[in-house]
PDB file of C-alpha atoms in Angstrom:
ATOM      1  CA  UNK A   1     -62.448   1.475  30.662  1.00 46.00           C
ATOM      2  CA  UNK A   2     -61.094   3.209  33.745  1.00 47.00           C
ATOM      3  CA  UNK A   3     -63.592   5.623  35.272  1.00 51.00           C
ATOM      4  CA  UNK A   4     -62.159   6.068  38.720  1.00 52.00           C
ATOM      5  CA  UNK A   5     -61.777   9.555  40.051  1.00 53.00           C
ATOM      6  CA  UNK A   6     -58.436  10.944  41.102  1.00 58.00           C
ATOM      7  CA  UNK A   7     -57.036  14.297  42.043  1.00 61.00           C
ATOM      8  CA  UNK A   8     -53.887  13.965  39.977  1.00 64.00           C
ATOM      9  CA  UNK A   9     -55.012  11.677  37.149  1.00 61.00           C
ATOM     10  CA  UNK A  10     -53.109   8.675  38.549  1.00 61.00           C
ATOM     11  CA  UNK A  11     -55.349   5.617  38.771  1.00 62.00           C
ATOM     12  CA  UNK A  12     -52.851   2.781  38.478  1.00 65.00           C
ATOM     13  CA  UNK A  13     -52.484   2.363  42.224  1.00 66.00           C
ATOM     14  CA  UNK A  14     -52.460  -1.466  42.062  1.00 67.00           C
ATOM     15  CA  UNK A  15     -48.925  -1.277  40.661  1.00 71.00           C
ATOM     16  CA  UNK A  16     -47.659   0.578  43.718  1.00 78.00           C
ATOM     17  CA  UNK A  17     -46.922  -1.318  46.937  1.00 83.00           C
ATOM     18  CA  UNK A  18     -47.077   2.018  48.772  1.00 86.00           C
ATOM     19  CA  UNK A  19     -50.648   2.691  47.607  1.00 83.00           C
ATOM     20  CA  UNK A  20     -51.728  -0.869  48.344  1.00 85.00           C
ATOM     21  CA  UNK A  21     -50.256  -0.578  51.839  1.00 91.00           C
ATOM     22  CA  UNK A  22     -52.090   2.708  52.414  1.00 90.00           C
ATOM     23  CA  UNK A  23     -55.331   1.165  51.188  1.00 89.00           C
ATOM     24  CA  UNK A  24     -54.925  -1.717  53.646  1.00 93.00           C
ATOM     25  CA  UNK A  25     -54.208   0.811  56.410  1.00 95.00           C
ATOM     26  CA  UNK A  26     -57.508   2.552  55.628  1.00 94.00           C
ATOM     27  CA  UNK A  27     -59.380  -0.769  55.717  1.00 94.00           C
ATOM     28  CA  UNK A  28     -57.721  -1.537  59.072  1.00 96.00           C
ATOM     29  CA  UNK A  29     -58.630   1.876  60.467  1.00 96.00           C
ATOM     30  CA  UNK A  30     -62.269   1.656  59.370  1.00 95.00           C
ATOM     31  CA  UNK A  31     -62.659  -1.943  60.554  1.00 96.00           C
ATOM     32  CA  UNK A  32     -61.101  -1.109  63.931  1.00 96.00           C
ATOM     33  CA  UNK A  33     -63.324   1.920  64.370  1.00 96.00           C
ATOM     34  CA  UNK A  34     -66.661   0.463  63.300  1.00 95.00           C
ATOM     35  CA  UNK A  35     -66.400  -3.310  63.864  1.00 91.00           C
ATOM     36  CA  UNK A  36     -68.350  -3.226  67.110  1.00 91.00           C
ATOM     37  CA  UNK A  37     -70.956  -0.727  65.930  1.00 93.00           C
ATOM     38  CA  UNK A  38     -74.369  -2.419  65.803  1.00 91.00           C
ATOM     39  CA  UNK A  39     -75.247  -0.769  62.480  1.00 91.00           C
ATOM     40  CA  UNK A  40     -72.256  -2.228  60.636  1.00 89.00           C
ATOM     41  CA  UNK A  41     -73.171  -5.161  58.447  1.00 89.00           C
ATOM     42  CA  UNK A  42     -70.391  -5.228  55.847  1.00 90.00           C
ATOM     43  CA  UNK A  43     -67.187  -3.705  54.594  1.00 91.00           C
ATOM     44  CA  UNK A  44     -66.472  -3.580  50.864  1.00 89.00           C
ATOM     45  CA  UNK A  45     -62.756  -3.692  50.236  1.00 88.00           C
ATOM     46  CA  UNK A  46     -62.649  -2.074  46.777  1.00 83.00           C
ATOM     47  CA  UNK A  47     -65.348  -0.939  44.399  1.00 80.00           C
ATOM     48  CA  UNK A  48     -64.770  -1.866  40.753  1.00 77.00           C
ATOM     49  CA  UNK A  49     -60.998  -2.246  40.681  1.00 78.00           C
ATOM     50  CA  UNK A  50     -59.413  -1.860  37.255  1.00 71.00           C
ATOM     51  CA  UNK A  51     -56.904  -4.627  37.915  1.00 67.00           C
ATOM     52  CA  UNK A  52     -57.173  -7.885  39.753  1.00 67.00           C
ATOM     53  CA  UNK A  53     -57.214  -7.088  43.445  1.00 68.00           C
ATOM     54  CA  UNK A  54     -57.064 -10.643  44.765  1.00 72.00           C
ATOM     55  CA  UNK A  55     -53.938 -10.129  46.913  1.00 80.00           C
ATOM     56  CA  UNK A  56     -55.449  -6.978  48.432  1.00 83.00           C
ATOM     57  CA  UNK A  57     -58.775  -8.769  48.910  1.00 86.00           C
ATOM     58  CA  UNK A  58     -57.059 -11.637  50.737  1.00 88.00           C
ATOM     59  CA  UNK A  59     -55.163  -9.265  53.029  1.00 91.00           C
ATOM     60  CA  UNK A  60     -58.211  -7.034  53.503  1.00 91.00           C
ATOM     61  CA  UNK A  61     -60.327 -10.036  54.476  1.00 92.00           C
ATOM     62  CA  UNK A  62     -57.798 -10.961  57.177  1.00 94.00           C
ATOM     63  CA  UNK A  63     -57.761  -7.381  58.462  1.00 96.00           C
ATOM     64  CA  UNK A  64     -61.559  -7.229  58.738  1.00 95.00           C
ATOM     65  CA  UNK A  65     -61.619 -10.646  60.452  1.00 94.00           C
ATOM     66  CA  UNK A  66     -59.058  -9.394  62.981  1.00 95.00           C
ATOM     67  CA  UNK A  67     -61.616  -6.796  64.117  1.00 96.00           C
ATOM     68  CA  UNK A  68     -64.864  -8.580  63.354  1.00 92.00           C
ATOM     69  CA  UNK A  69     -65.390 -12.309  62.935  1.00 91.00           C
ATOM     70  CA  UNK A  70     -68.899 -12.037  61.480  1.00 89.00           C
ATOM     71  CA  UNK A  71     -69.399  -8.856  59.428  1.00 91.00           C
ATOM     72  CA  UNK A  72     -69.660  -9.482  55.703  1.00 91.00           C
ATOM     73  CA  UNK A  73     -66.587  -8.785  53.588  1.00 91.00           C
ATOM     74  CA  UNK A  74     -67.563  -7.689  50.103  1.00 89.00           C
ATOM     75  CA  UNK A  75     -65.193  -8.069  47.168  1.00 86.00           C
ATOM     76  CA  UNK A  76     -65.998  -6.613  43.777  1.00 83.00           C
ATOM     77  CA  UNK A  77     -65.238  -8.021  40.355  1.00 79.00           C
ATOM     78  CA  UNK A  78     -62.901  -6.057  38.123  1.00 77.00           C
ATOM     79  CA  UNK A  79     -64.477  -3.365  36.006  1.00 74.00           C
ATOM     80  CA  UNK A  80     -64.987  -4.255  32.355  1.00 69.00           C
ATOM     81  CA  UNK A  81     -65.369  -7.674  30.842  1.00 69.00           C
ATOM     82  CA  UNK A  82     -64.082  -9.591  33.854  1.00 73.00           C
ATOM     83  CA  UNK A  83     -64.966 -13.080  34.961  1.00 75.00           C
ATOM     84  CA  UNK A  84     -66.394 -12.935  38.499  1.00 72.00           C
ATOM     85  CA  UNK A  85     -65.460 -16.577  39.067  1.00 75.00           C
ATOM     86  CA  UNK A  86     -61.835 -15.454  39.507  1.00 78.00           C
ATOM     87  CA  UNK A  87     -62.864 -14.211  42.947  1.00 76.00           C
ATOM     88  CA  UNK A  88     -64.475 -17.550  43.784  1.00 74.00           C
ATOM     89  CA  UNK A  89     -61.308 -19.413  42.842  1.00 74.00           C
ATOM     90  CA  UNK A  90     -59.051 -17.095  44.837  1.00 76.00           C
ATOM     91  CA  UNK A  91     -59.941 -18.486  48.269  1.00 77.00           C
ATOM     92  CA  UNK A  92     -60.182 -15.005  49.752  1.00 81.00           C
ATOM     93  CA  UNK A  93     -61.964 -16.218  52.853  1.00 78.00           C
ATOM     94  CA  UNK A  94     -64.654 -18.606  53.933  1.00 76.00           C
ATOM     95  CA  UNK A  95     -66.857 -16.742  56.392  1.00 83.00           C
ATOM     96  CA  UNK A  96     -69.418 -14.190  55.213  1.00 88.00           C
ATOM     97  CA  UNK A  97     -67.784 -13.292  51.898  1.00 86.00           C
ATOM     98  CA  UNK A  98     -69.949 -11.687  49.231  1.00 84.00           C
ATOM     99  CA  UNK A  99     -68.942 -11.101  45.603  1.00 82.00           C
ATOM    100  CA  UNK A 100     -70.375  -7.826  44.285  1.00 83.00           C
ATOM    101  CA  UNK A 101     -71.308  -8.147  40.585  1.00 80.00           C
ATOM    102  CA  UNK A 102     -71.729  -5.148  38.317  1.00 77.00           C
ATOM    103  CA  UNK A 103     -72.945  -5.707  34.769  1.00 74.00           C
ATOM    104  CA  UNK A 104     -72.742  -2.615  32.598  1.00 71.00           C
ATOM    105  CA  UNK A 105     -74.545  -3.082  29.311  1.00 71.00           C
ATOM    106  CA  UNK A 106     -74.437   0.680  28.936  1.00 69.00           C
ATOM    107  CA  UNK A 107     -70.701   0.726  28.139  1.00 69.00           C
ATOM    108  CA  UNK A 108     -70.726  -2.108  25.601  1.00 75.00           C
ATOM    109  CA  UNK A 109     -71.585  -1.268  21.986  1.00 81.00           C
ATOM    110  CA  UNK A 110     -73.182  -4.713  21.622  1.00 82.00           C
ATOM    111  CA  UNK A 111     -76.191  -3.333  23.504  1.00 81.00           C
ATOM    112  CA  UNK A 112     -76.429   0.044  21.741  1.00 85.00           C
ATOM    113  CA  UNK A 113     -79.284  -0.835  19.403  1.00 88.00           C
ATOM    114  CA  UNK A 114     -81.258  -2.905  21.898  1.00 88.00           C
ATOM    115  CA  UNK A 115     -84.453  -1.708  23.482  1.00 89.00           C
ATOM    116  CA  UNK A 116     -84.748  -1.703  27.271  1.00 85.00           C
ATOM    117  CA  UNK A 117     -86.840  -4.876  27.022  1.00 90.00           C
ATOM    118  CA  UNK A 118     -84.166  -6.541  24.863  1.00 89.00           C
ATOM    119  CA  UNK A 119     -81.556  -5.633  27.478  1.00 83.00           C
ATOM    120  CA  UNK A 120     -83.653  -7.161  30.238  1.00 82.00           C
ATOM    121  CA  UNK A 121     -84.222 -10.330  28.216  1.00 86.00           C
ATOM    122  CA  UNK A 122     -80.485 -10.586  27.568  1.00 84.00           C
ATOM    123  CA  UNK A 123     -79.858 -10.486  31.304  1.00 78.00           C
ATOM    124  CA  UNK A 124     -82.509 -13.130  31.984  1.00 80.00           C
ATOM    125  CA  UNK A 125     -81.416 -15.480  29.208  1.00 83.00           C
ATOM    126  CA  UNK A 126     -77.695 -14.954  28.671  1.00 79.00           C
ATOM    127  CA  UNK A 127     -76.549 -14.173  32.178  1.00 76.00           C
ATOM    128  CA  UNK A 128     -78.700 -16.768  33.878  1.00 77.00           C
ATOM    129  CA  UNK A 129     -76.139 -19.510  33.227  1.00 77.00           C
ATOM    130  CA  UNK A 130     -73.325 -17.502  34.766  1.00 75.00           C
ATOM    131  CA  UNK A 131     -75.406 -16.596  37.793  1.00 74.00           C
ATOM    132  CA  UNK A 132     -76.376 -20.240  38.267  1.00 76.00           C
ATOM    133  CA  UNK A 133     -72.699 -21.185  38.037  1.00 73.00           C
ATOM    134  CA  UNK A 134     -71.988 -18.740  40.849  1.00 72.00           C
ATOM    135  CA  UNK A 135     -74.766 -20.162  42.993  1.00 71.00           C
ATOM    136  CA  UNK A 136     -73.125 -23.324  44.243  1.00 66.00           C
ATOM    137  CA  UNK A 137     -73.122 -24.522  47.807  1.00 52.00           C
ATOM    138  CA  UNK A 138     -69.395 -24.045  48.410  1.00 58.00           C
ATOM    139  CA  UNK A 139     -69.157 -20.574  46.835  1.00 58.00           C
ATOM    140  CA  UNK A 140     -69.483 -17.186  48.526  1.00 63.00           C
ATOM    141  CA  UNK A 141     -72.757 -15.343  48.295  1.00 65.00           C
ATOM    142  CA  UNK A 142     -73.114 -12.905  45.444  1.00 60.00           C
ATOM    143  CA  UNK A 143     -74.861  -9.598  45.173  1.00 60.00           C
ATOM    144  CA  UNK A 144     -75.992  -8.371  41.774  1.00 57.00           C
ATOM    145  CA  UNK A 145     -75.901  -4.641  42.269  1.00 55.00           C
ATOM    146  CA  UNK A 146     -76.067  -2.965  38.897  1.00 51.00           C
ATOM    147  CA  UNK A 147     -77.440  -3.717  35.510  1.00 53.00           C
ATOM    148  CA  UNK A 148     -77.221  -0.630  33.370  1.00 49.00           C
TER     149      UNK A 148
END
């Protein structure tokens, strides 16, 4: 279910140490440049990675903390049918970490014949347990961004 954009069609960057290193360099550059800007609230490390990005998230968290001890560091669950609790169990960091959740009913055939109201009720009833599981005192904050 890869839908990332690329200039050359290559989207498997997580398998390349060179690409991961360049990504961390970009995070370092942006954090260094904007960490002291009063309008900066957060830095999201990756949006909807197709593979587990836990090692990059751990390194990216350290990079952001090097420049800013208090800005939020946002990590995003993998795209597709991924369990967001994997990010909670990864011990990425402990200060101002937010897990960005994206639920896409639109791309799952299970939801094709449901009305908009049925989709909303599914979110309220079926996803409530997972969201409650994520809302524990020792866990990072979470941000439910998209339901489509």
